[in-house]
Amino acid sequence: MRVEIWSDIACPWCYVGKARFEKALAAFPHRDEVEVVHRSFELDPGRAKGDVQPVITMLTRKYGMSEAQARAGEDNLGAQAAAEGLDYRTRGRDHGNTFDMHRLLHFAKEHGRQDELIQILYRANFAEERSVFTEGDERLVELAVEAGLDAEAARTVLADPAAYAGEVRADEREAAELGATGVPFFVLDRTYGVSGAQPAEVFTRALTQAWGERSPLKLVDPGDAEACGPDGCAVPQS
């Protein structure tokens, strides 16, 4: 079974939702037969690469919150993250364009390190003092290396704006086609969708239901035509 997760590194609920989903997956009896794929979704796709501002400022301007409301919201997120065993800095974080991170995640997918990289990017953005937005490509290269990727290869990807850009845009178009207007958005076997950072119990029910309703393969015109198998190939006798 495949679970696809549309998310953004700048999304705190994606950070929390991933932890809740993984709690459910860890207890799922068929967890070793579940493939998890991370898909791209930008919360702020129109933001220029160099346009970085404090999270509190972004919240007040984008959503019309007062500063007190924005701070209270961050405190609530910090408490929700802590309940899942996650570190979360409620003050001093910044916000910026995540397109290069998504490109790097597609590169990591090709090398089997996507889940490692996305978790490292989340931790760097939400829990560490150093910014993932203001230190340039070398900060992202450093995080890619921590995820087990080659530094020079990651540097080459980031230096080429076209590298994996098509893959990011394809994910975003697909999210729109599926009706995802926000993240996190979980799609199980292209049959069930779960929107938002739901409690682990909801993910448990979704995994169980999706697994139980998988359709067995139906053969068209099953017959005795020649085929190859573990014991060799059937050779017609003249």
CSV table of C-alpha atoms in Angstrom, one decimal:
chain,number,residue,atom,x,y,z
A,1,MET,CA,0.0,0.0,0.0
A,2,ARG,CA,1.2,3.5,-0.8
A,3,VAL,CA,0.7,6.6,1.3
A,4,GLU,CA,1.4,9.9,-0.3
A,5,ILE,CA,1.9,13.0,1.9
A,6,TRP,CA,1.6,16.4,0.5
A,7,SER,CA,3.4,18.9,2.8
A,8,ASP,CA,5.6,22.0,3.1
A,9,ILE,CA,8.7,22.5,5.3
A,10,ALA,CA,7.2,25.8,6.4
A,11,CYS,CA,4.0,24.2,7.6
A,12,PRO,CA,4.0,23.5,11.4
A,13,TRP,CA,1.0,21.2,11.2
A,14,CYS,CA,2.9,19.1,8.6
A,15,TYR,CA,5.7,18.7,11.2
A,16,VAL,CA,3.2,17.6,13.8
A,17,GLY,CA,1.0,15.6,11.4
A,18,LYS,CA,4.0,13.6,10.2
A,19,ALA,CA,4.8,12.5,13.8
A,20,ARG,CA,1.1,11.5,14.4
A,21,PHE,CA,1.0,9.5,11.2
A,22,GLU,CA,4.2,7.8,12.1
A,23,LYS,CA,2.9,6.8,15.5
A,24,ALA,CA,-0.1,5.2,13.8
A,25,LEU,CA,2.1,3.5,11.2
A,26,ALA,CA,4.5,2.1,13.8
A,27,ALA,CA,1.6,0.2,15.4
A,28,PHE,CA,0.1,-0.9,12.1
A,29,PRO,CA,0.5,-4.7,11.6
A,30,HIS,CA,1.3,-4.3,7.9
A,31,ARG,CA,3.7,-1.3,8.3
A,32,ASP,CA,6.5,-3.1,6.4
A,33,GLU,CA,4.3,-3.3,3.4
A,34,VAL,CA,3.4,0.5,3.4
A,35,GLU,CA,5.4,2.7,1.1
A,36,VAL,CA,5.5,6.4,2.2
A,37,VAL,CA,6.1,9.1,-0.5
A,38,HIS,CA,6.4,12.8,0.3
A,39,ARG,CA,4.9,15.2,-2.3
A,40,SER,CA,5.5,18.9,-2.8
A,41,PHE,CA,3.1,21.7,-1.8
A,42,GLU,CA,4.2,25.3,-1.3
A,43,LEU,CA,2.2,27.4,1.2
A,44,ASP,CA,3.7,30.6,-0.2
A,45,PRO,CA,4.7,29.8,-3.8
A,46,GLY,CA,4.7,33.5,-4.9
A,47,ARG,CA,7.4,34.5,-2.3
A,48,ALA,CA,10.7,35.5,-3.8
A,49,LYS,CA,13.7,33.4,-2.7
A,50,GLY,CA,15.3,36.2,-0.8
A,51,ASP,CA,12.2,37.4,0.8
A,52,VAL,CA,12.6,36.2,4.4
A,53,GLN,CA,10.7,37.6,7.4
A,54,PRO,CA,10.0,36.6,11.0
A,55,VAL,CA,7.2,34.1,11.4
A,56,ILE,CA,5.2,36.4,13.7
A,57,THR,CA,5.4,39.2,11.2
A,58,MET,CA,4.3,36.9,8.4
A,59,LEU,CA,1.3,35.8,10.4
A,60,THR,CA,0.2,39.3,11.3
A,61,ARG,CA,0.5,40.5,7.7
A,62,LYS,CA,-0.8,37.4,5.8
A,63,TYR,CA,-3.7,36.5,8.1
A,64,GLY,CA,-4.6,39.8,9.7
A,65,MET,CA,-3.8,38.6,13.2
A,66,SER,CA,-2.7,40.8,16.0
A,67,GLU,CA,0.8,40.1,17.3
A,68,ALA,CA,-0.7,38.7,20.5
A,69,GLN,CA,-2.8,36.3,18.5
A,70,ALA,CA,0.2,35.2,16.4
A,71,ARG,CA,2.3,34.6,19.6
A,72,ALA,CA,-0.6,32.7,21.2
A,73,GLY,CA,-0.9,30.5,18.1
A,74,GLU,CA,2.8,29.7,18.1
A,75,ASP,CA,2.5,28.8,21.8
A,76,ASN,CA,-0.3,26.4,21.0
A,77,LEU,CA,1.7,24.9,18.2
A,78,GLY,CA,4.7,24.5,20.6
A,79,ALA,CA,2.5,22.6,23.0
A,80,GLN,CA,1.0,20.4,20.3
A,81,ALA,CA,4.5,19.6,19.0
A,82,ALA,CA,5.8,18.8,22.5
A,83,ALA,CA,2.9,16.4,23.0
A,84,GLU,CA,4.3,14.4,20.1
A,85,GLY,CA,7.9,14.5,21.4
A,86,LEU,CA,9.0,17.3,19.0
A,87,ASP,CA,11.1,20.3,19.7
A,88,TYR,CA,9.6,23.6,18.6
A,89,ARG,CA,10.9,27.1,18.9
A,90,THR,CA,7.9,29.4,19.4
A,91,ARG,CA,9.9,32.6,19.0
A,92,GLY,CA,12.7,33.7,16.7
A,93,ARG,CA,11.9,31.6,13.7
A,94,ASP,CA,11.7,33.0,10.2
A,95,HIS,CA,9.7,32.2,7.0
A,96,GLY,CA,10.7,32.1,3.4
A,97,ASN,CA,10.4,30.3,0.1
A,98,THR,CA,10.7,26.5,0.2
A,99,PHE,CA,11.0,25.7,-3.5
A,100,ASP,CA,14.6,24.7,-3.3
A,101,MET,CA,13.9,22.4,-0.4
A,102,HIS,CA,11.2,20.6,-2.4
A,103,ARG,CA,13.6,20.3,-5.3
A,104,LEU,CA,16.2,18.8,-3.0
A,105,LEU,CA,13.6,16.4,-1.6
A,106,HIS,CA,12.9,15.0,-5.1
A,107,PHE,CA,16.7,14.5,-5.5
A,108,ALA,CA,16.7,12.7,-2.1
A,109,LYS,CA,13.8,10.5,-3.3
A,110,GLU,CA,15.9,9.2,-6.2
A,111,HIS,CA,18.6,8.2,-3.7
A,112,GLY,CA,16.3,6.6,-1.1
A,113,ARG,CA,16.8,9.3,1.5
A,114,GLN,CA,13.7,11.4,1.2
A,115,ASP,CA,12.2,10.6,4.6
A,116,GLU,CA,15.5,11.2,6.3
A,117,LEU,CA,15.9,14.6,4.6
A,118,ILE,CA,12.3,15.9,5.2
A,119,GLN,CA,12.6,15.1,8.9
A,120,ILE,CA,16.0,16.9,9.1
A,121,LEU,CA,14.5,19.9,7.3
A,122,TYR,CA,11.6,20.0,9.7
A,123,ARG,CA,13.9,19.8,12.7
A,124,ALA,CA,16.2,22.5,11.3
A,125,ASN,CA,13.3,24.9,10.5
A,126,PHE,CA,11.2,24.4,13.7
A,127,ALA,CA,13.7,23.4,16.4
A,128,GLU,CA,17.1,24.9,15.6
A,129,GLU,CA,18.3,28.5,16.0
A,130,ARG,CA,20.1,28.6,12.6
A,131,SER,CA,17.8,29.5,9.7
A,132,VAL,CA,17.2,27.4,6.7
A,133,PHE,CA,16.3,30.5,4.7
A,134,THR,CA,19.1,33.1,5.3
A,135,GLU,CA,22.3,31.1,5.0
A,136,GLY,CA,22.1,30.3,1.3
A,137,ASP,CA,22.5,26.9,-0.4
A,138,GLU,CA,25.4,25.8,1.8
A,139,ARG,CA,23.0,25.4,4.8
A,140,LEU,CA,20.8,23.1,2.7
A,141,VAL,CA,23.8,21.2,1.4
A,142,GLU,CA,24.9,20.7,5.0
A,143,LEU,CA,21.5,19.2,5.9
A,144,ALA,CA,21.5,17.1,2.8
A,145,VAL,CA,24.8,15.6,3.8
A,146,GLU,CA,23.3,14.8,7.3
A,147,ALA,CA,20.6,12.9,5.5
A,148,GLY,CA,23.2,10.8,3.7
A,149,LEU,CA,23.4,12.6,0.4
A,150,ASP,CA,26.5,13.6,-1.5
A,151,ALA,CA,27.5,17.2,-0.9
A,152,GLU,CA,28.7,18.0,-4.4
A,153,ALA,CA,25.6,16.4,-6.0
A,154,ALA,CA,23.3,18.3,-3.7
A,155,ARG,CA,25.2,21.5,-4.5
A,156,THR,CA,24.8,20.9,-8.2
A,157,VAL,CA,21.0,20.4,-7.8
A,158,LEU,CA,20.6,23.7,-5.9
A,159,ALA,CA,22.8,25.6,-8.4
A,160,ASP,CA,20.5,24.6,-11.3
A,161,PRO,CA,17.0,26.2,-10.9
A,162,ALA,CA,15.5,23.8,-13.4
A,163,ALA,CA,16.7,20.6,-11.6
A,164,TYR,CA,13.6,18.8,-10.3
A,165,ALA,CA,11.5,21.9,-10.8
A,166,GLY,CA,9.2,19.9,-13.1
A,167,GLU,CA,8.7,17.3,-10.4
A,168,VAL,CA,7.8,19.9,-7.8
A,169,ARG,CA,5.2,21.5,-10.1
A,170,ALA,CA,3.8,18.2,-11.1
A,171,ASP,CA,3.2,17.4,-7.4
A,172,GLU,CA,1.5,20.7,-6.9
A,173,ARG,CA,-0.8,20.2,-10.0
A,174,GLU,CA,-1.7,16.8,-8.7
A,175,ALA,CA,-2.6,18.2,-5.3
A,176,ALA,CA,-5.0,20.6,-6.9
A,177,GLU,CA,-6.5,17.8,-9.0
A,178,LEU,CA,-7.1,15.8,-5.9
A,179,GLY,CA,-8.8,18.7,-4.2
A,180,ALA,CA,-6.0,19.5,-1.6
A,181,THR,CA,-6.2,23.1,-0.7
A,182,GLY,CA,-4.0,22.9,2.4
A,183,VAL,CA,-1.5,20.6,4.0
A,184,PRO,CA,-0.7,18.1,5.4
A,185,PHE,CA,-2.8,16.0,3.0
A,186,PHE,CA,-2.5,12.2,3.1
A,187,VAL,CA,-3.6,10.0,0.3
A,188,LEU,CA,-3.9,6.2,0.9
A,189,ASP,CA,-3.7,4.1,-2.2
A,190,ARG,CA,-5.4,6.8,-4.2
A,191,THR,CA,-8.6,5.8,-2.5
A,192,TYR,CA,-8.8,7.6,0.9
A,193,GLY,CA,-7.7,11.1,1.8
A,194,VAL,CA,-7.0,12.5,5.3
A,195,SER,CA,-6.7,16.2,5.6
A,196,GLY,CA,-4.8,17.9,8.4
A,197,ALA,CA,-2.7,16.9,11.4
A,198,GLN,CA,-5.3,14.4,12.7
A,199,PRO,CA,-4.9,12.4,15.9
A,200,ALA,CA,-3.0,9.1,15.5
A,201,GLU,CA,-6.3,7.2,16.0
A,202,VAL,CA,-7.7,8.7,12.8
A,203,PHE,CA,-4.6,7.6,10.8
A,204,THR,CA,-4.9,4.1,12.4
A,205,ARG,CA,-8.5,3.9,11.2
A,206,ALA,CA,-7.6,5.1,7.7
A,207,LEU,CA,-4.7,2.7,7.4
A,208,THR,CA,-6.9,-0.2,8.5
A,209,GLN,CA,-9.7,0.7,6.2
A,210,ALA,CA,-7.5,1.3,3.2
A,211,TRP,CA,-5.7,-2.0,3.8
A,212,GLY,CA,-8.9,-4.0,4.2
A,213,GLU,CA,-10.4,-2.6,1.0
A,214,ARG,CA,-7.6,-3.2,-1.4
A,215,SER,CA,-8.9,-4.9,-4.5
A,216,PRO,CA,-7.3,-8.2,-5.4
A,217,LEU,CA,-5.9,-8.4,-8.9
A,218,LYS,CA,-8.4,-9.7,-11.4
A,219,LEU,CA,-7.0,-11.6,-14.3
A,220,VAL,CA,-8.5,-11.0,-17.8
A,221,ASP,CA,-9.1,-14.3,-19.6
A,222,PRO,CA,-7.1,-16.5,-17.2
A,223,GLY,CA,-5.9,-19.5,-19.2
A,224,ASP,CA,-3.0,-21.9,-19.7
A,225,ALA,CA,-0.9,-19.8,-22.0
A,226,GLU,CA,2.9,-20.3,-21.8
A,227,ALA,CA,4.7,-18.3,-19.1
A,228,CYS,CA,7.9,-18.3,-17.1
A,229,GLY,CA,8.0,-18.9,-13.4
A,230,PRO,CA,10.5,-19.8,-10.5
A,231,ASP,CA,10.9,-23.3,-11.9
A,232,GLY,CA,11.7,-22.1,-15.4
A,233,CYS,CA,9.8,-21.5,-18.7
A,234,ALA,CA,7.3,-23.8,-20.2
A,235,VAL,CA,8.6,-25.0,-23.6
A,236,PRO,CA,6.0,-26.2,-26.0
A,237,GLN,CA,6.5,-29.7,-27.1
A,238,SER,CA,6.5,-30.4,-30.8
